[in-house]
Coordinates of C-alpha atoms in Angstrom, one line a residue:
Chain W
M1 CA 4.2 24.4 -14.6
G2 CA 2.3 24.8 -17.9
D3 CA 4.8 27.5 -19.1
L4 CA 7.7 25.2 -18.2
S5 CA 6.3 22.5 -20.4
Q6 CA 6.4 24.9 -23.4
L7 CA 10.1 25.7 -22.6
L8 CA 11.0 22.1 -22.3
A9 CA 9.0 20.7 -25.2
W10 CA 11.1 19.5 -28.1
N11 CA 9.9 19.1 -31.6
L12 CA 10.4 15.4 -31.4
K13 CA 9.7 14.7 -35.0
D14 CA 12.6 16.8 -36.1
R15 CA 14.8 14.9 -33.7
Q16 CA 14.1 11.4 -34.8
K17 CA 16.9 11.5 -37.3
L18 CA 19.7 9.0 -37.7
H19 CA 23.2 10.0 -36.9
T20 CA 26.6 8.6 -36.8
P21 CA 27.8 7.8 -33.2
R22 CA 29.9 10.1 -31.1
S23 CA 33.5 9.3 -31.7
G24 CA 35.0 7.4 -28.7
A25 CA 31.7 6.7 -27.2
H26 CA 32.3 3.0 -27.3
D27 CA 35.1 0.6 -27.8
G28 CA 36.0 -3.0 -27.2
S29 CA 33.8 -5.6 -28.8
L30 CA 31.5 -3.0 -30.2
M31 CA 34.2 -1.4 -32.2
S32 CA 32.9 -3.2 -35.2
A33 CA 29.5 -1.7 -34.6
S34 CA 31.0 1.8 -34.8
T35 CA 32.6 1.2 -38.1
S36 CA 29.6 -0.6 -39.5
A37 CA 27.6 1.0 -42.3
K38 CA 24.4 -0.1 -40.6
P39 CA 21.9 2.6 -39.6
Q40 CA 21.8 3.6 -36.0
I41 CA 18.4 3.6 -34.5
S42 CA 16.9 4.1 -31.1
A43 CA 16.6 0.8 -29.2
K44 CA 13.3 2.2 -27.8
P45 CA 12.1 5.0 -30.1
D46 CA 9.0 5.8 -28.1
W47 CA 11.1 6.4 -24.9
F48 CA 14.4 7.5 -26.2
A49 CA 15.1 10.0 -29.0
F50 CA 18.4 9.1 -30.5
D51 CA 20.0 12.4 -31.5
V52 CA 23.7 12.9 -31.8
E53 CA 23.7 16.3 -30.2
Q54 CA 20.8 16.1 -27.8
P55 CA 19.9 12.5 -27.1
H56 CA 17.0 12.6 -24.7
L57 CA 14.4 10.6 -22.9
I58 CA 10.8 11.3 -24.0
A59 CA 8.3 12.0 -21.2
T60 CA 4.8 13.4 -21.0
L61 CA 3.9 16.2 -18.8
C62 CA 0.5 16.6 -17.1
T63 CA 0.2 20.3 -17.8
Q64 CA -2.3 21.0 -15.0
S65 CA -0.4 19.4 -12.1
G66 CA 3.2 19.7 -13.5
T67 CA 3.7 15.9 -13.1
Y68 CA 6.1 14.2 -15.5
H69 CA 5.6 10.6 -16.7
F70 CA 8.5 8.4 -17.8
P71 CA 8.0 6.1 -19.6
P72 CA 5.6 8.5 -21.4
E73 CA 1.9 8.1 -20.5
Y74 CA -0.6 9.2 -23.1
T75 CA -3.8 7.8 -21.7
M76 CA -4.4 9.6 -18.4
S77 CA -2.3 11.5 -15.9
R78 CA -1.3 9.4 -12.9
A79 CA -1.4 12.4 -10.6
P80 CA -4.6 11.8 -8.5
G81 CA -7.3 14.4 -9.4
F82 CA -5.9 15.4 -12.7
A83 CA -7.5 12.8 -14.9
D84 CA -8.7 15.3 -17.4
S85 CA -5.4 17.1 -17.7
E86 CA -3.6 17.4 -21.1
L87 CA -0.5 15.3 -21.5
T88 CA 2.2 17.0 -23.5
E89 CA 5.4 15.3 -24.9
V90 CA 8.5 16.8 -23.4
A91 CA 12.2 15.9 -23.2
L92 CA 13.5 15.0 -19.8
S93 CA 16.5 16.9 -18.4
R94 CA 19.8 15.5 -19.7
T95 CA 21.7 16.1 -16.5
G96 CA 21.1 15.0 -13.0
T97 CA 22.6 13.9 -9.7
L98 CA 23.7 10.4 -9.0
W99 CA 21.2 9.0 -6.4
S100 CA 22.7 5.5 -6.2
Y101 CA 24.5 3.0 -8.4
T102 CA 25.4 -0.6 -8.7
N103 CA 26.8 -3.0 -11.3
A104 CA 26.0 -6.2 -13.1
G105 CA 28.7 -8.6 -12.1
Y106 CA 27.3 -11.4 -14.0
A107 CA 25.6 -11.4 -17.4
P108 CA 21.9 -10.7 -17.1
P109 CA 19.6 -13.3 -18.6
D110 CA 17.6 -13.0 -21.8
P111 CA 16.3 -10.7 -23.2
Y112 CA 19.5 -8.9 -22.3
V113 CA 21.8 -9.1 -25.4
Q114 CA 25.3 -9.8 -24.4
T115 CA 27.8 -7.9 -26.5
S116 CA 31.1 -9.1 -25.2
D117 CA 32.5 -12.6 -24.6
P118 CA 33.5 -13.1 -21.9
F119 CA 31.0 -10.9 -20.2
E120 CA 32.3 -7.6 -18.9
P121 CA 30.6 -6.1 -15.8
F122 CA 28.9 -2.8 -16.4
A123 CA 27.6 -0.1 -14.0
I124 CA 24.0 1.0 -13.6
A125 CA 23.0 4.4 -12.3
A126 CA 19.9 5.9 -10.7
V127 CA 20.0 9.6 -11.4
E128 CA 17.8 12.2 -9.8
L129 CA 16.5 14.9 -12.1
S130 CA 15.9 18.1 -10.2
V131 CA 13.3 19.8 -12.3
E132 CA 11.2 16.7 -12.8
K133 CA 11.8 15.5 -9.2
M134 CA 12.2 11.9 -10.3
I135 CA 14.8 9.2 -10.5
V136 CA 15.7 7.6 -13.8
L137 CA 17.7 4.5 -14.3
G138 CA 20.2 3.9 -17.0
Q139 CA 23.4 2.0 -17.8
V140 CA 26.6 3.9 -17.2
V141 CA 28.8 4.5 -20.3
D142 CA 31.3 1.9 -21.3
G143 CA 34.6 2.1 -19.6
V144 CA 33.3 3.6 -16.3
S145 CA 33.0 1.0 -13.5
S146 CA 31.1 1.3 -10.3
D147 CA 34.3 1.8 -8.4
E148 CA 34.6 5.2 -10.1
L149 CA 31.2 6.4 -9.0
S150 CA 30.0 8.2 -5.9
V151 CA 26.6 9.3 -4.8
G152 CA 26.1 13.0 -5.6
M153 CA 28.1 13.1 -8.8
Q154 CA 26.6 15.1 -11.7
M155 CA 25.7 12.8 -14.6
Q156 CA 25.0 13.6 -18.2
L157 CA 22.8 11.6 -20.6
V158 CA 24.6 10.4 -23.7
S159 CA 23.9 7.8 -26.3
E160 CA 25.8 4.5 -26.9
P161 CA 25.2 1.3 -28.8
L162 CA 23.3 -1.3 -26.8
F163 CA 23.6 -4.1 -29.3
E164 CA 23.7 -4.7 -33.1
D165 CA 21.6 -7.0 -35.2
D166 CA 21.4 -7.8 -38.9
Q167 CA 19.5 -4.6 -39.7
A168 CA 20.8 -1.9 -37.4
I169 CA 22.9 -0.7 -34.4
H170 CA 20.4 -0.2 -31.6
M171 CA 21.3 2.9 -29.6
I172 CA 20.4 3.5 -25.9
W173 CA 20.7 6.3 -23.3
R174 CA 23.5 6.0 -20.9
W175 CA 24.7 8.1 -17.9
K176 CA 28.1 9.6 -18.0
P177 CA 29.9 11.2 -15.0
V178 CA 30.5 14.9 -15.6
E179 CA 34.2 15.5 -15.0
G180 CA 35.2 17.1 -11.7
T181 CA 32.0 16.5 -9.8
A182 CA 33.0 13.5 -7.8
V183 CA 32.0 13.7 -4.2
A184 CA 34.4 12.2 -1.7
N185 CA 33.0 9.0 -0.3
D186 CA 34.0 10.1 3.2
A187 CA 32.0 13.3 3.0
T188 CA 28.8 11.6 1.8
S189 CA 28.8 8.6 4.1
G190 CA 29.8 10.6 7.1
G191 CA 27.2 13.3 6.6
A192 CA 24.2 11.5 8.0
A193 CA 26.0 9.3 10.6
Chain T
M1 CA -9.9 1.3 16.1
S2 CA -13.2 0.1 15.0
A3 CA -14.9 -2.9 16.5
R4 CA -14.7 -4.8 13.2
E5 CA -13.6 -8.4 13.6
T6 CA -10.2 -8.9 12.0
E7 CA -9.1 -12.2 13.6
V8 CA -9.1 -15.7 12.2
A9 CA -7.4 -18.7 13.8
I10 CA -4.4 -20.5 12.4
L11 CA -5.4 -24.1 13.0
G12 CA -2.6 -25.8 11.0
V13 CA 0.6 -25.0 9.3
G14 CA 2.7 -27.0 6.8
M15 CA 5.9 -26.3 4.9
T16 CA 8.3 -28.4 2.9
E17 CA 12.0 -28.3 3.3
W18 CA 13.2 -25.8 0.7
G19 CA 15.8 -26.7 -1.9
K20 CA 16.4 -27.1 -5.6
W21 CA 14.6 -30.4 -6.2
G22 CA 13.3 -29.8 -9.7
R23 CA 10.0 -31.5 -9.0
P24 CA 6.6 -30.0 -10.2
F25 CA 5.5 -27.3 -7.9
V26 CA 2.2 -29.1 -7.2
E27 CA 4.1 -31.8 -5.3
Y28 CA 5.5 -29.3 -2.9
G29 CA 2.1 -27.7 -2.4
V30 CA 0.4 -31.0 -1.7
A31 CA 3.1 -32.0 0.8
A32 CA 2.6 -28.7 2.6
I33 CA -1.2 -29.0 2.5
R34 CA -1.1 -32.5 4.0
E35 CA 1.1 -31.4 6.8
A36 CA -1.1 -28.4 7.5
I37 CA -4.2 -30.5 7.5
A38 CA -2.7 -33.1 9.8
D39 CA -1.4 -30.3 12.1
A40 CA -5.0 -28.9 12.2
G41 CA -6.4 -32.2 13.2
I42 CA -9.0 -32.2 10.4
D43 CA -9.6 -33.9 7.1
Y44 CA -9.3 -32.4 3.6
S45 CA -13.0 -33.0 3.2
D46 CA -13.5 -30.4 6.0
I47 CA -11.9 -27.7 3.9
Q48 CA -14.5 -25.3 2.5
F49 CA -12.4 -22.9 0.5
V50 CA -8.9 -23.0 -1.2
A51 CA -6.9 -19.9 -1.7
G52 CA -3.9 -20.4 -3.9
A53 CA -1.0 -18.1 -4.4
A54 CA -0.1 -18.2 -8.1
T55 CA 3.2 -18.5 -9.8
V56 CA 3.4 -17.3 -13.4
R57 CA 6.8 -18.6 -14.3
N58 CA 5.9 -22.3 -14.7
G59 CA 3.4 -22.0 -17.5
Y60 CA -0.3 -22.7 -17.6
P61 CA -0.8 -24.6 -14.3
G62 CA 0.8 -21.9 -12.3
Y63 CA -1.8 -19.3 -13.4
V64 CA -4.6 -21.3 -11.8
A65 CA -3.0 -22.3 -8.5
G66 CA -6.3 -22.6 -6.5
A67 CA -7.8 -25.1 -9.0
T68 CA -4.5 -26.9 -9.4
F69 CA -4.3 -27.7 -5.8
A70 CA -8.0 -28.5 -5.5
Q71 CA -7.6 -30.9 -8.3
A72 CA -4.4 -32.4 -6.8
M73 CA -6.2 -33.0 -3.5
G74 CA -9.1 -34.6 -5.3
W75 CA -12.0 -32.4 -6.5
T76 CA -14.6 -31.8 -3.8
G77 CA -16.4 -29.0 -5.6
L78 CA -15.3 -26.4 -3.2
P79 CA -14.9 -22.7 -4.2
I80 CA -11.4 -21.3 -4.8
S81 CA -9.4 -18.2 -5.4
T82 CA -6.1 -17.6 -7.0
S83 CA -3.9 -14.6 -6.1
Y84 CA -1.0 -13.1 -8.0
A85 CA 1.0 -10.3 -6.4
A86 CA 4.5 -11.5 -7.1
C87 CA 6.3 -12.0 -3.8
A88 CA 3.3 -10.8 -2.0
S89 CA 1.0 -13.4 -3.5
G90 CA 0.9 -15.5 -0.3
T91 CA -0.5 -12.6 1.8
Q92 CA -3.2 -11.9 -0.8
A93 CA -4.2 -15.5 -0.6
I94 CA -4.3 -15.3 3.2
S95 CA -6.4 -12.1 2.9
S96 CA -8.7 -13.8 0.4
A97 CA -9.2 -16.8 2.8
R98 CA -9.7 -14.5 5.7
A99 CA -12.4 -12.4 3.9
Q100 CA -14.3 -15.6 3.2
I101 CA -14.2 -16.7 6.8
L102 CA -15.0 -13.2 8.3
S103 CA -17.9 -12.8 5.9
G104 CA -19.4 -16.1 7.1
A105 CA -19.1 -17.6 3.6
C106 CA -17.0 -20.4 5.1
D107 CA -15.6 -21.6 8.4
V108 CA -12.4 -23.2 7.4
A109 CA -10.1 -22.4 4.5
L110 CA -6.8 -23.7 3.1
V111 CA -4.1 -21.3 1.9
V112 CA -1.3 -22.7 -0.2
G113 CA 1.6 -21.5 -2.3
A114 CA 4.4 -23.5 -4.0
D115 CA 7.0 -23.0 -6.6
T116 CA 9.7 -24.6 -8.7
T117 CA 12.3 -22.1 -9.8
P118 CA 14.9 -22.2 -12.6
K119 CA 18.5 -21.7 -11.8
G120 CA 20.2 -18.4 -11.7
F121 CA 18.5 -15.0 -12.0
L122 CA 14.8 -14.8 -12.1
A123 CA 14.1 -13.8 -15.7
P124 CA 11.1 -12.9 -17.9
S125 CA 9.3 -15.6 -19.8
K126 CA 10.4 -16.0 -23.4
G127 CA 9.0 -13.9 -26.2
E128 CA 9.2 -10.3 -27.4
R129 CA 7.2 -8.0 -25.1
G130 CA 8.4 -4.5 -25.9
D131 CA 5.6 -2.9 -24.0
D132 CA 6.2 -4.6 -20.7
P133 CA 8.6 -2.8 -18.4
D134 CA 9.5 -6.1 -16.7
W135 CA 10.8 -7.4 -20.0
L136 CA 12.3 -4.1 -21.1
R137 CA 14.4 -3.6 -18.0
F138 CA 16.4 -6.7 -18.9
R139 CA 16.6 -5.8 -22.6
L140 CA 17.4 -2.1 -22.3
L141 CA 19.2 -1.9 -18.9
G142 CA 20.3 -5.4 -18.1
A143 CA 18.7 -4.8 -14.8
T144 CA 18.1 -8.0 -12.8
N145 CA 16.4 -8.1 -9.4
P146 CA 19.8 -7.7 -7.6
T147 CA 20.3 -4.5 -9.6
Y148 CA 17.6 -2.9 -7.5
F149 CA 18.9 -4.5 -4.3
G150 CA 22.3 -3.1 -5.1
L151 CA 20.9 0.4 -5.6
Y152 CA 19.2 0.4 -2.2
A153 CA 22.3 -1.0 -0.5
R154 CA 24.6 1.6 -2.0
R155 CA 22.1 4.3 -1.0
R156 CA 22.1 3.0 2.6
M157 CA 25.8 3.1 2.7
D158 CA 25.8 6.7 1.5
L159 CA 23.0 7.9 3.7
Y160 CA 23.6 6.1 7.0
G161 CA 27.2 4.9 6.8
A162 CA 26.3 1.3 6.5
T163 CA 29.3 -0.9 5.6
E164 CA 29.9 -4.1 3.7
Q165 CA 30.7 -5.6 7.1
D166 CA 27.2 -4.7 8.3
F167 CA 25.6 -6.4 5.3
A168 CA 27.8 -9.5 5.9
L169 CA 26.8 -9.5 9.6
V170 CA 23.2 -9.8 8.6
K171 CA 24.0 -12.9 6.6
A172 CA 26.1 -14.3 9.4
K173 CA 23.4 -13.7 12.0
N174 CA 20.6 -15.3 9.8
S175 CA 22.8 -18.3 8.8
K176 CA 23.3 -19.1 12.4
V177 CA 19.6 -19.7 13.0
G178 CA 19.0 -21.0 9.5
A179 CA 21.5 -23.8 10.2
R180 CA 19.1 -24.9 12.9
N181 CA 16.0 -24.9 10.8
P182 CA 15.3 -28.3 9.3
R183 CA 13.2 -26.7 6.6
A184 CA 15.8 -24.2 5.4
R185 CA 17.6 -24.8 2.2
Y186 CA 21.0 -23.6 3.4
K187 CA 21.8 -25.2 6.8
K188 CA 25.3 -23.8 6.9
E189 CA 26.7 -21.1 9.2
F190 CA 28.6 -18.4 7.3
A191 CA 31.2 -16.1 9.0
E192 CA 31.4 -12.5 7.9
A193 CA 34.7 -13.3 6.2
D194 CA 33.0 -16.0 4.0
V195 CA 30.4 -13.5 2.9
L196 CA 32.9 -10.8 2.1
A197 CA 35.0 -13.3 0.1
S198 CA 32.1 -14.3 -2.2
P199 CA 31.9 -12.8 -5.7
M200 CA 30.4 -9.4 -6.4
V201 CA 27.0 -9.7 -8.1
A202 CA 25.5 -6.2 -7.8
D203 CA 28.0 -3.8 -6.2
P204 CA 28.1 -3.6 -3.1
L205 CA 26.2 -6.9 -2.8
R206 CA 28.0 -10.2 -3.0
L207 CA 26.7 -13.7 -3.8
L208 CA 26.1 -14.7 -0.2
Q209 CA 24.2 -11.5 0.5
I210 CA 21.6 -12.1 -2.2
C211 CA 18.9 -14.6 -1.8
A212 CA 18.7 -17.6 -4.1
T213 CA 15.7 -18.9 -6.0
S214 CA 14.4 -22.1 -4.4
D215 CA 11.7 -24.8 -4.7
G216 CA 9.3 -25.0 -1.8
G217 CA 5.8 -25.0 -0.6
A218 CA 3.9 -23.6 2.4
A219 CA 0.3 -24.0 3.6
L220 CA -2.1 -22.8 6.3
V221 CA -5.4 -23.9 7.6
L222 CA -7.3 -20.8 8.7
C223 CA -10.7 -20.9 10.4
S224 CA -13.2 -18.8 12.3
K225 CA -12.6 -18.4 16.0
Q226 CA -15.8 -20.3 16.7
Y227 CA -14.6 -23.2 14.5
A228 CA -11.3 -23.3 16.5
E229 CA -13.2 -23.3 19.7
N230 CA -15.3 -26.2 18.6
K231 CA -12.1 -28.0 17.8
G232 CA -10.8 -27.3 21.3
A233 CA -8.3 -24.9 19.8
S234 CA -9.4 -21.6 21.2
G235 CA -5.8 -20.8 22.2
A236 CA -4.6 -21.1 18.6
V237 CA -2.4 -18.5 17.1
K238 CA -4.5 -15.8 15.4
V239 CA -4.0 -13.6 12.3
R240 CA -5.1 -10.2 13.7
G241 CA -3.9 -7.8 11.0
I242 CA -3.2 -8.1 7.3
S243 CA -1.8 -5.4 4.9
T244 CA -2.0 -5.6 1.2
V245 CA -1.4 -1.9 0.5
T246 CA -0.1 -0.2 -2.6
P247 CA 2.0 3.0 -2.8
T248 CA 0.5 6.5 -2.7
F249 CA 1.4 9.0 -5.4
P250 CA 4.1 10.1 -6.0
N251 CA 6.1 7.1 -4.9
A252 CA 9.7 8.4 -4.6
V253 CA 11.5 5.1 -4.4
I254 CA 12.7 3.3 -7.5
E255 CA 10.8 0.1 -7.5
M256 CA 11.4 -3.1 -9.3
P257 CA 10.7 -3.4 -12.3
N258 CA 10.4 0.3 -13.0
F259 CA 12.7 2.6 -15.1
A260 CA 11.9 5.6 -13.0
T261 CA 10.1 6.8 -9.9
D262 CA 7.0 8.8 -10.0
S263 CA 7.6 12.5 -10.5
A264 CA 7.1 14.7 -7.4
A265 CA 7.3 17.9 -9.5
G266 CA 3.6 18.5 -9.5
V267 CA 2.1 16.8 -6.5
A268 CA 4.0 16.5 -3.2
H269 CA 3.9 13.2 -1.4
V270 CA 2.0 13.3 1.9
G271 CA 2.3 10.8 4.7
A272 CA 4.3 7.6 5.0
T273 CA 6.5 6.2 2.3
F274 CA 5.2 3.0 0.7
R275 CA 7.6 0.8 2.6
D276 CA 6.7 2.5 5.9
S277 CA 3.0 2.1 5.2
I278 CA 3.1 -1.7 4.7
A279 CA 3.5 -2.9 8.2
A280 CA 1.8 0.2 9.6
S281 CA -1.4 -0.8 8.0
A282 CA -1.3 -4.3 9.5
Y283 CA -0.4 -2.9 12.9
A284 CA -3.4 -0.5 12.6
E285 CA -5.7 -3.3 11.8
A286 CA -4.4 -5.3 14.7
G287 CA -4.6 -2.4 17.1
L288 CA -0.9 -3.0 18.0
G289 CA 2.4 -1.2 17.3
P290 CA 5.9 -2.2 16.6
E291 CA 6.7 -1.8 20.3
D292 CA 4.3 -4.7 21.0
M293 CA 6.1 -7.2 18.7
H294 CA 8.2 -10.0 20.0
L295 CA 9.7 -11.0 16.7
A296 CA 9.6 -10.1 13.0
E297 CA 10.1 -12.0 9.8
V298 CA 11.2 -9.5 7.1
Y299 CA 11.8 -9.8 3.4
D300 CA 15.6 -10.0 3.1
L301 CA 16.0 -10.3 -0.7
S302 CA 19.4 -9.0 0.2
S303 CA 21.1 -8.8 3.5
A304 CA 21.2 -5.0 3.2
L305 CA 17.5 -4.8 2.6
E306 CA 16.9 -6.4 6.0
L307 CA 18.3 -3.3 7.6
D308 CA 15.9 -1.1 5.6
W309 CA 13.0 -3.2 7.0
Y310 CA 14.0 -2.6 10.6
E311 CA 13.2 1.1 10.0
N312 CA 10.2 0.5 7.7
I313 CA 8.4 -1.7 10.2
G314 CA 9.2 0.7 13.1
L315 CA 11.7 -1.3 15.0
C316 CA 14.0 1.7 15.1
K317 CA 14.3 5.2 13.6
E318 CA 15.7 5.9 10.2
G319 CA 19.4 5.4 10.1
E320 CA 19.6 3.4 13.3
A321 CA 19.3 -0.1 11.8
E322 CA 23.1 -0.7 11.8
K323 CA 23.3 0.1 15.4
M324 CA 20.4 -2.3 16.3
L325 CA 22.2 -5.0 14.3
R326 CA 25.6 -4.4 15.8
D327 CA 24.1 -4.3 19.3
G328 CA 22.6 -7.8 18.8
D329 CA 19.0 -6.4 19.2
T330 CA 17.8 -8.4 16.2
S331 CA 19.7 -11.6 16.9
L332 CA 18.0 -14.6 18.7
G333 CA 18.0 -13.6 22.3
G334 CA 18.0 -9.9 21.5
K335 CA 15.3 -7.3 22.1
I336 CA 13.3 -8.1 18.9
P337 CA 14.8 -11.0 16.9
V338 CA 14.4 -10.7 13.2
N339 CA 14.4 -13.6 10.8
V340 CA 14.9 -16.4 13.3
S341 CA 13.7 -18.7 10.5
G342 CA 17.0 -17.9 8.8
G343 CA 15.1 -15.6 6.4
L344 CA 15.3 -15.7 2.6
G345 CA 19.1 -15.9 3.0
A346 CA 18.7 -19.4 4.3
F347 CA 15.6 -20.3 2.3
G348 CA 15.8 -18.6 -1.0
E349 CA 12.8 -17.3 -2.9
A350 CA 9.9 -19.5 -3.7
V351 CA 7.7 -16.6 -4.7
P352 CA 4.2 -17.9 -4.1
A353 CA 5.2 -19.7 -0.9
Q354 CA 7.3 -17.2 0.9
A355 CA 4.8 -14.9 2.5
I356 CA 2.9 -17.9 3.7
A357 CA 6.1 -19.5 5.0
Q358 CA 6.7 -16.3 7.1
V359 CA 3.4 -16.9 8.8
C360 CA 4.3 -20.6 9.4
E361 CA 7.4 -19.4 11.2
L362 CA 5.4 -17.0 13.4
T363 CA 2.9 -19.7 14.2
W364 CA 5.6 -22.1 15.3
Q365 CA 7.3 -19.4 17.3
L366 CA 4.1 -18.2 19.0
R367 CA 3.2 -21.8 19.8
G368 CA 6.6 -22.3 21.4
Q369 CA 7.5 -25.1 18.8
A370 CA 10.5 -23.5 17.2
G371 CA 13.1 -25.7 19.0
D372 CA 16.6 -24.3 19.3
R373 CA 15.6 -21.1 17.4
Q374 CA 12.7 -20.4 19.8
V375 CA 12.2 -16.7 20.8
D376 CA 11.4 -17.0 24.5
G377 CA 7.9 -16.2 25.4
A378 CA 6.9 -14.9 22.0
K379 CA 3.2 -14.0 21.8
T380 CA 3.2 -11.5 19.0
G381 CA 4.9 -11.2 15.6
V382 CA 4.9 -9.4 12.3
T383 CA 5.8 -10.4 8.8
V384 CA 6.6 -7.9 6.0
N385 CA 7.2 -8.5 2.4
Q386 CA 6.9 -6.6 -0.9
G387 CA 6.0 -7.9 -4.3
L388 CA 7.2 -6.2 -7.5
F389 CA 4.8 -3.9 -9.3
G390 CA 3.7 -2.3 -6.0
H391 CA 2.4 -5.0 -3.7
G392 CA 2.7 -4.4 0.0
S393 CA 2.4 -7.4 2.3
S394 CA 2.3 -7.7 6.1
V395 CA 0.7 -10.0 8.6
V396 CA 0.4 -9.5 12.4
C397 CA -0.1 -12.6 14.5
V398 CA -0.9 -13.0 18.1
R399 CA -1.5 -15.7 20.7

């Protein structure tokens, strides 16, 4: 797995640049954010590299065992028996398979920052990454409701504004369905019955 | 199984009615303590150890539950412990008290947990805590507790063909017995149609399928078997097995409040999943198995989650929970009734009290004191519960 870490490692410093947002990535009440001259920054720079072409989650890889850690762990590998292994920063895969999903039908409490009034429900996805063999949560892109999702869909990691304050637009990772990968609900729910 | 002694006697139990009273949590705890002590037929001055289950959401007093209750009952100088394990706090307090008794450090101990909850979603305390996943999941994902319940429920639908009707049926089943429980917060029977007409909170879960947050308190008086015998209570209900296990690496289930599971890319998981291991550990300590149980109190944070627990505690095989439910196996009068207290659906969460409350219900049931929700001839029972951050919790009781 050590070789794989080399392949997957990004030069993270080069990727911590500020960019303009993807056009059409957001709308509604956040339209003002997209036209704002404020800088766009990662809402969580140590976990999420905001990069207009290749936004990605930052993980660490225990090079001896091949275990990934997200959020990144720098102190010690959590894989039992690999306490002395090196931990290398890597980018997590930007595509995965929808493991499950839900939505927020009511506004979450603080410290969630509500960006529309009245509150608009949004979907949340749990996406399984095949290389890393782990499931990562994320909001689903604006404009895609939970009704449009089905387990088994392919999902792509993109970046959208999470909220805006006086200083900046805070960008976050979101999962976006890859067109044409929807799995019919009948097929998935019937499979294990 | 080793010859190690695992049993302590439950000499007394006490529990408040649960609700949204808005009183300080200490009042609920004291009420539960007084009932438990009276039930035990002893005096507070007989208590030699207090094990408190902590709540961290109500500020300073909550962090020091053991001392808070020792002070409220009038200082007697006795030693205490305070346990925090989120929803599993109560079981850790029971475990702490039992360890004191089994070691011979004391003969009789009090276990208590109580809470006052705010309205609405459970939420982090105020302040910027950008290194704390439990704060960050709200800020970065807007992920409340029901978010995780929704993910499990949707997964269950996909894997096993569970339907919204099944989840509604769980609520209807539990509300029927909850309506008969004088200590339940919601004493109303809901039909499946009522449940399915309630608003969506976390797709596919609706308001009536997600447990509320409640005020309440519960307490136990635990003692050595010798002490019980001296009190003429050798036939008391016994705690025979306790589990406070944590996951093994890599844990493949997305757990509250995490952003991701462990990675299984480097090290394969061996053995039981975390949830399967929780009751299994208590069964092993008790020298019993799921086939020996007469009833179960499981942690129905959502009605869908109750179905997961049927499988996780060994009542049926994976994917068969819906059939058990539909066949009435887990209803009062069925093969293995589940949540005849009404469960969290009828009580709501009072975090430090609820694992203790589950044991109170088993005690009443095993004593034959559960009135019109009594499981006929119940002599054994199991509780299961899980606290966020990776706290397993299960208790096996016998009579």
